[in-house]
Coordinates of C-alpha atoms and ligand atoms in Angstrom, one line a residue:
X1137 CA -104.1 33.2 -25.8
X1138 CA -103.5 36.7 -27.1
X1139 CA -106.4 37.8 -25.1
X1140 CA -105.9 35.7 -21.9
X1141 CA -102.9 37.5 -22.3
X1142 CA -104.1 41.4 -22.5
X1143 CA -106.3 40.3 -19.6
X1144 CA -104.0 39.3 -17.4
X1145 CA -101.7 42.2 -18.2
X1146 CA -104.7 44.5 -18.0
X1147 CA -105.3 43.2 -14.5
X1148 CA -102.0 43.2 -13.8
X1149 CA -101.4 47.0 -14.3
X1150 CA -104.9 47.9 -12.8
X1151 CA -103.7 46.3 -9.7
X1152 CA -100.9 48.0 -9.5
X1153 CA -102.2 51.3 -10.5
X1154 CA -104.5 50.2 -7.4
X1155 CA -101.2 50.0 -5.3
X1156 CA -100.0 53.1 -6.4
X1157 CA -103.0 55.1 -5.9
X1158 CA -103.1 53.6 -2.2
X1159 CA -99.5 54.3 -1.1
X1160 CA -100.0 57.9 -2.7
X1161 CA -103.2 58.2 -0.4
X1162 CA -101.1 57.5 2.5
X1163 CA -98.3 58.9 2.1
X1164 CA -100.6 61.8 1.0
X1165 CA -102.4 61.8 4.4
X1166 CA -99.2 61.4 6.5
X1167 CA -97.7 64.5 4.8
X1168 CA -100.2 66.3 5.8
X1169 CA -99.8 65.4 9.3
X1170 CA -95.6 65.6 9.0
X1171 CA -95.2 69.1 10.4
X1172 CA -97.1 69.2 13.3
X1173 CA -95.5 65.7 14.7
X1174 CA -92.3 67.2 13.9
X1175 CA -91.1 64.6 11.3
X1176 CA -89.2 66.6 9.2
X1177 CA -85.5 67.1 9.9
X1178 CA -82.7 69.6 7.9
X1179 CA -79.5 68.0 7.0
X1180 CA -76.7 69.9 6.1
X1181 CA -74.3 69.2 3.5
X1182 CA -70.5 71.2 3.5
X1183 CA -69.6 73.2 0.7
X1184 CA -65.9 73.6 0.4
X1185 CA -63.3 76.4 -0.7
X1186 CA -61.3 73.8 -2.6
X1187 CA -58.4 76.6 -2.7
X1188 CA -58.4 77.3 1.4
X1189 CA -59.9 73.9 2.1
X1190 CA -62.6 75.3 4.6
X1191 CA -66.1 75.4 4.5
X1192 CA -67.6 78.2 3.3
X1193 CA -71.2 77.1 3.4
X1194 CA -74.0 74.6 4.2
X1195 CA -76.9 73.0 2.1
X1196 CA -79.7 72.7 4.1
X1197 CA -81.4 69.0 3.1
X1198 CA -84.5 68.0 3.8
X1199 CA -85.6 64.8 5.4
X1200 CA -88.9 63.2 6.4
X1201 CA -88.9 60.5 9.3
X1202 CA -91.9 58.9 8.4
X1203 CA -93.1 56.4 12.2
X1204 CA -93.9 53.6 9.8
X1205 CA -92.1 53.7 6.7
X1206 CA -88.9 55.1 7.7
X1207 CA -86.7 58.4 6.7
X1208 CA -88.4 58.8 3.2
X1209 CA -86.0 60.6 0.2
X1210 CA -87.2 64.6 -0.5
X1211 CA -87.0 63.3 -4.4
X1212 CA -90.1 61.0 -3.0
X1213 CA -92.4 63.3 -1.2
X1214 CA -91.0 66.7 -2.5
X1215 CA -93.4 66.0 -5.9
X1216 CA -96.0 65.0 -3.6
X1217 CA -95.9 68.0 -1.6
X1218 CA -95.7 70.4 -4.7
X1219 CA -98.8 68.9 -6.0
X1220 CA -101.0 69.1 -3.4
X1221 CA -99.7 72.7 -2.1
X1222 CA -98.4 71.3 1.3
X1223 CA -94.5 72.3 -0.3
X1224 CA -95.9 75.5 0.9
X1225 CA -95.6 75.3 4.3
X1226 CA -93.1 72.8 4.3
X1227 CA -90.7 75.3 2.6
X1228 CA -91.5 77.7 5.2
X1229 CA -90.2 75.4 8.1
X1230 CA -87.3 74.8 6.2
X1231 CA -86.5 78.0 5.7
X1232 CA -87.1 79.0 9.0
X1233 CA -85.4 76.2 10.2
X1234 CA -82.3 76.6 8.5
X1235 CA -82.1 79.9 8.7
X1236 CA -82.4 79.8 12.9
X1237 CA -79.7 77.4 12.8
X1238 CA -77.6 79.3 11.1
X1239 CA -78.1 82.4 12.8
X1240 CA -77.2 80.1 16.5
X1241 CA -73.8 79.2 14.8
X1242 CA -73.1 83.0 14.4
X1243 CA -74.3 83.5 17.8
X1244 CA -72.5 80.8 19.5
X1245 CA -69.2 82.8 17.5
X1246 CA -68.2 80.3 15.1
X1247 CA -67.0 81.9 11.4
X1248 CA -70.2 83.3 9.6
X1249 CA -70.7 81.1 6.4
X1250 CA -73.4 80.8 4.0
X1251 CA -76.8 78.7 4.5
X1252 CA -78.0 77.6 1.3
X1253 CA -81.7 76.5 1.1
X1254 CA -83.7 75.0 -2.2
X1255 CA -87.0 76.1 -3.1
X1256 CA -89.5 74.7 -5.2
X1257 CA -91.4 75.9 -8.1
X1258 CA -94.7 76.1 -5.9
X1259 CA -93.4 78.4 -4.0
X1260 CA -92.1 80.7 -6.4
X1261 CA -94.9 83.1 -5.9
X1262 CA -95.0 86.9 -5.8
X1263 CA -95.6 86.5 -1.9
X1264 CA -92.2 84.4 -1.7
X1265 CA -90.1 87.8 -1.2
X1266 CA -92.7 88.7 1.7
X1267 CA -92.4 85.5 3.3
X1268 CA -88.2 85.3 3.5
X1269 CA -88.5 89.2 4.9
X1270 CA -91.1 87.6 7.5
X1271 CA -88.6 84.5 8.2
X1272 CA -85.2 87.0 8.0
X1273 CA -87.3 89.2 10.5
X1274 CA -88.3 86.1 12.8
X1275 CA -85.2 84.5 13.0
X1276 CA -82.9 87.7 13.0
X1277 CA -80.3 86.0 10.3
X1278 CA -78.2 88.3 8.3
X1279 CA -79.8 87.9 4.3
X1280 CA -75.9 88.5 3.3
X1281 CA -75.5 84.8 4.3
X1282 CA -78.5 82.9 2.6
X1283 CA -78.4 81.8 -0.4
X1284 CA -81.6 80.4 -2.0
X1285 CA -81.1 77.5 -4.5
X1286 CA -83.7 77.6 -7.8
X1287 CA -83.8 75.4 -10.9
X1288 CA -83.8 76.6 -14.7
X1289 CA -87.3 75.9 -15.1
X1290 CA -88.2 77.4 -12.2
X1291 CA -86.4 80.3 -13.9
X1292 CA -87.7 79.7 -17.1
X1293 CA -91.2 79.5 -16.4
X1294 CA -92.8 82.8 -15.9
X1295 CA -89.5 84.5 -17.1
X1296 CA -90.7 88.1 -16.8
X1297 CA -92.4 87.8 -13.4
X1298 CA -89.6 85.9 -11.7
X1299 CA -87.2 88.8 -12.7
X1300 CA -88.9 91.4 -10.5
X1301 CA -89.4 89.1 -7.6
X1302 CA -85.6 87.6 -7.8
X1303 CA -85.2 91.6 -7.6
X1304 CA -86.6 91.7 -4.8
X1305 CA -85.0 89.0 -3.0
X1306 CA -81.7 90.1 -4.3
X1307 CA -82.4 93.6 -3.2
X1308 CA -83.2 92.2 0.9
X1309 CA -79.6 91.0 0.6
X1310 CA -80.6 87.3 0.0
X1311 CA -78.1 85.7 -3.1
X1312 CA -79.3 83.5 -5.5
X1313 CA -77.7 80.6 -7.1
X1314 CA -78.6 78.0 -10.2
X1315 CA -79.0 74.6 -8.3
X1316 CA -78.3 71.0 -11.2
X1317 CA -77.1 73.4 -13.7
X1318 CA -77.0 71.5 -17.2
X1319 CA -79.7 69.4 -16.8
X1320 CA -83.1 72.1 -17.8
X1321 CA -83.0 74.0 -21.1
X1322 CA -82.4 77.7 -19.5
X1323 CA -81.5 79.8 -22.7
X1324 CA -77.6 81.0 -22.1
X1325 CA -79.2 84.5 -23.3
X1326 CA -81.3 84.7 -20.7
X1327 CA -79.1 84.2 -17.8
X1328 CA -77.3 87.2 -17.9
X1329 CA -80.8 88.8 -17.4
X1330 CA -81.3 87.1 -13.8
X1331 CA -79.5 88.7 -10.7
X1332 CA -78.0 85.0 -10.1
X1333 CA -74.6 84.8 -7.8
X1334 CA -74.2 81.1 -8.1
X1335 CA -74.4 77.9 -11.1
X1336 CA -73.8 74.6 -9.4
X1337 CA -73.0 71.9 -11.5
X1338 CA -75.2 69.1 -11.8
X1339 CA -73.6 66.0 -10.0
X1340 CA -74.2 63.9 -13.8
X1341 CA -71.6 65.8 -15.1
X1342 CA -69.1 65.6 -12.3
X1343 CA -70.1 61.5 -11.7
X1344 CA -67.8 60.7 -14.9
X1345 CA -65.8 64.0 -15.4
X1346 CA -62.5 61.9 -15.1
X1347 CA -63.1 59.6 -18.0
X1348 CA -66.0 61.2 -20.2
X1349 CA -64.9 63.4 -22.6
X1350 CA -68.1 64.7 -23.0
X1351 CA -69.0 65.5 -18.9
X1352 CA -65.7 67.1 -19.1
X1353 CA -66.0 69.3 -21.8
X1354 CA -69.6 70.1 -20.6
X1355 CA -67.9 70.9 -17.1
X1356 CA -65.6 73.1 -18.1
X1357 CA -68.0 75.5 -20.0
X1358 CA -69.8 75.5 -17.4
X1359 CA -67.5 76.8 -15.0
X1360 CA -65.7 79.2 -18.0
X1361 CA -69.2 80.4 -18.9
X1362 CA -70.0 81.2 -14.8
X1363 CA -66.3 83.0 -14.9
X1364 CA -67.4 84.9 -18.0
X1365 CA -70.5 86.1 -17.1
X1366 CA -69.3 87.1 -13.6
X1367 CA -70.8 84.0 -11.4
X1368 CA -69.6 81.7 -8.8
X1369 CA -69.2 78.0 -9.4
X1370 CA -69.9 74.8 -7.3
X1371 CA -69.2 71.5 -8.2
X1372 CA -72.5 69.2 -6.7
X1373 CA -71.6 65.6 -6.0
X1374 CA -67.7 65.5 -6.0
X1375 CA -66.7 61.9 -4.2
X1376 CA -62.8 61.2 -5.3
X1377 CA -59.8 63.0 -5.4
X1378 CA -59.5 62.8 -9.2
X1379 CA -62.7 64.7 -9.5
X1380 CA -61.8 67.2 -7.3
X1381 CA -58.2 68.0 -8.7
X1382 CA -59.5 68.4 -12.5
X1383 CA -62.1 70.6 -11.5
X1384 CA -59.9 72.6 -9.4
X1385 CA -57.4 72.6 -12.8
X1386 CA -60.6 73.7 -14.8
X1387 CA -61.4 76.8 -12.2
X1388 CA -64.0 75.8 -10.4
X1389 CA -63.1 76.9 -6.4
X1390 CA -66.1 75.3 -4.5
X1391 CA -67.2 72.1 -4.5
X1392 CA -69.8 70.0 -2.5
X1393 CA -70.3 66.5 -2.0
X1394 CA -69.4 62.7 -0.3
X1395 CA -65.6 63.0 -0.7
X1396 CA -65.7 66.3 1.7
X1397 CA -68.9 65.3 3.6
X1398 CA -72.2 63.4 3.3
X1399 CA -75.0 65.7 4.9
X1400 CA -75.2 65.6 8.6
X1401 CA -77.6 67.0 11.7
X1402 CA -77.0 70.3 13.2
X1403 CA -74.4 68.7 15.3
X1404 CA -71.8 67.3 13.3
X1405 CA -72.3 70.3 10.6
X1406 CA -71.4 72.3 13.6
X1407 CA -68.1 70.3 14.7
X1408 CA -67.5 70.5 10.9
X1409 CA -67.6 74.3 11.4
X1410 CA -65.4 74.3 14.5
X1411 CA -63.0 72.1 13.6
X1412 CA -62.3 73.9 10.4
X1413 CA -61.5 71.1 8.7
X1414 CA -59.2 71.3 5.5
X1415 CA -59.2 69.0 2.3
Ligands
LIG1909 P1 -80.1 69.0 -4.7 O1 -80.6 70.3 -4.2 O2 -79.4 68.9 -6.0 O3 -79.2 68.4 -3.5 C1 -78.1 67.6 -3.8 C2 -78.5 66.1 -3.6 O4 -77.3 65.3 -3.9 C3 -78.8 65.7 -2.2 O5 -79.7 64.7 -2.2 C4 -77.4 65.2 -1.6 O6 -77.6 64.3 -0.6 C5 -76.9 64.5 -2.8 N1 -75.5 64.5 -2.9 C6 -74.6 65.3 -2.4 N2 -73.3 65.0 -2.6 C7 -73.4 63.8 -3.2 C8 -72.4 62.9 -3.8 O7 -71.2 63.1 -3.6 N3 -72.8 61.8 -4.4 C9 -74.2 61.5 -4.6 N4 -74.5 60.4 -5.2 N5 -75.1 62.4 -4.1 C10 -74.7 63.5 -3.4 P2 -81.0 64.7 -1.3 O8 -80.7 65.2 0.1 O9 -81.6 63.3 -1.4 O10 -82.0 65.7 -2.0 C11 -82.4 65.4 -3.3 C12 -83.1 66.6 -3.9 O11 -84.3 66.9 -3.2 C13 -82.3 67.9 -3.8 O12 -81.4 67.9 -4.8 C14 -83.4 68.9 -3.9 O13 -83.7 69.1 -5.3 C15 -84.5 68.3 -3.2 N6 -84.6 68.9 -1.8 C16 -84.0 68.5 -0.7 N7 -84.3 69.3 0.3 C17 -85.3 70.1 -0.2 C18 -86.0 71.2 0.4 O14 -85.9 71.6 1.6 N8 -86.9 71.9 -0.4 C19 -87.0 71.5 -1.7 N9 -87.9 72.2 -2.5 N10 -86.3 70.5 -2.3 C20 -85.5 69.9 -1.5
LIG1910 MG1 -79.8 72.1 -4.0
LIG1911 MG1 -78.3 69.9 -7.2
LIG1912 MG1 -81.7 68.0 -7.6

């Protein structure tokens, strides 16, 4: 019975490794085809001086309206797309693409704020300054105003040859910020070495910050070591009041997330914008 057992379970997993394997292969395939049939879109998420209550920035987010499947998640295909290379040129459009938006809200007159875009690990090349000069170039759009998002491991890995080319980027005009800040195992030490503007709290520790002691305590040396070491601060997923008021108390002046604003097309962002909404 044991055996019958293992068998079945055996078949059981190879079968759905079978599954797997086939929705990778065509999702794979479809990604490939994504940009040129124009299925990606940018959402973009508010970022909010808690202290003025206007928006002082924009996340751009990525989304992929697949014609069968649906608007697929980034945490879905982004790992796709960094394995086989294709996050490459998709980070391109993005970047392109939010920064041209951007740079039509400053056109169109509306108040100049910043356009945040994440990059991946892939793309963290020597040739990734060149590119955003190319793209800033392209698009026209003021380097003062973007701000490109990076993870600690992205950091981490490669230390030495990051620095120079977060040199670089800093040098263009372009800021840098920390994005899920908490979560990787960046050495404290080290930070100080980076040219980084920007930590943004992970949304784990903000999802309990009002009852766990622990989130809250973790929070707040966050945003004390930012303060200390001469950074900014956002708070990433704020979605109550509560959360919003005790990270206020604890320092932290912008904050991003569902209570302010779930991310929206380049319409609403932009009647966001113009209305000047305040918290
Ligand atoms: P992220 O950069 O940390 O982005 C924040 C994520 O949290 C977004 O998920 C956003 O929709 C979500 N979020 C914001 N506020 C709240 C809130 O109050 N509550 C909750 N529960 N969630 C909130 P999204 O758009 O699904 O993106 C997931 C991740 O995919 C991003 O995390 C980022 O790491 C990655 N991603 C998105 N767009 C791009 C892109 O253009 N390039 C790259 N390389 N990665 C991207
Ligand atoms: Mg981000
Ligand atoms: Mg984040
Ligand atoms: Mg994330």
């Amino acid at each position: 019975q044991a055996k019958d057992m293992d068998r079945n379970n055996f078949q059981f997993f190879s079968s759905d490794l079978n599954v797997k394997v086939m929705e990778r292969m065509v999702l794979e395939s479809s990604l490939r085809r994504a940009l040129e049939r124009d299925e990606f879109q940018l959402l973009y998420q508010p970022q909010v001086d808690v202290i003025t209550g206007s928006v002082v920035g924009f996340e751009a987010l990525l989304r992929w309206h697949h014609p069968d499947l649906g608007t697929i998640s980034p945490e879905k295909f982004i790992p796709l797309a960094e394995e086989t290379g294709l996050i490459l040129s998709i980070g391109e459009w993005v970047l392109r693409t939010a920064c041209r938006q951007a740079k039509i809200w400053q056109d169109a007159g509306l108040r100049p704020v910043r356009m945040a875009v994440n990059l991946s690990g892939r793309q963290f090349r020597m040739k990734l300054d060149e590119i955003v000069a190319a793209i800033l170039l392209e698009t026209g759009f003021d380097p003062r105003w973007l701000e490109l998002e990076l993870t600690e491991s992205i950091l981490m890995r490669n230390a030495s040859d990051n620095i120079e080319l977060l040199q670089a980027l800093t040098a263009m005009g372009c800021s840098l910020s920390i994005d899920d800040f908490g979560t990787g195992y960046s050495s404290l030490a080290y930070l100080k070495h980076f040219p980084l503007e920007r930590l943004k709290i992970d949304r784990s520790f903000v999802r309990d910050v009002t009852t766990n002691p622990d989130d809250r305590a973790i929070a707040k040396i966050i945003i004390d070591m930012a303060h200390t070491l001469k950074m900014e601060v956002t708070a990433e997923g704020v979605e109550e009041r509560e959360q919003l008021e005790l990270l206020k108390r604890y320092g932290c002046r912008e904050m991003q997330g569902f209570f302010f604003s779930r991310p929206v097309p380049a319409a609403s962002a932009e009647k966001l914008l113009r209305k000047g909404i305040t918290f």
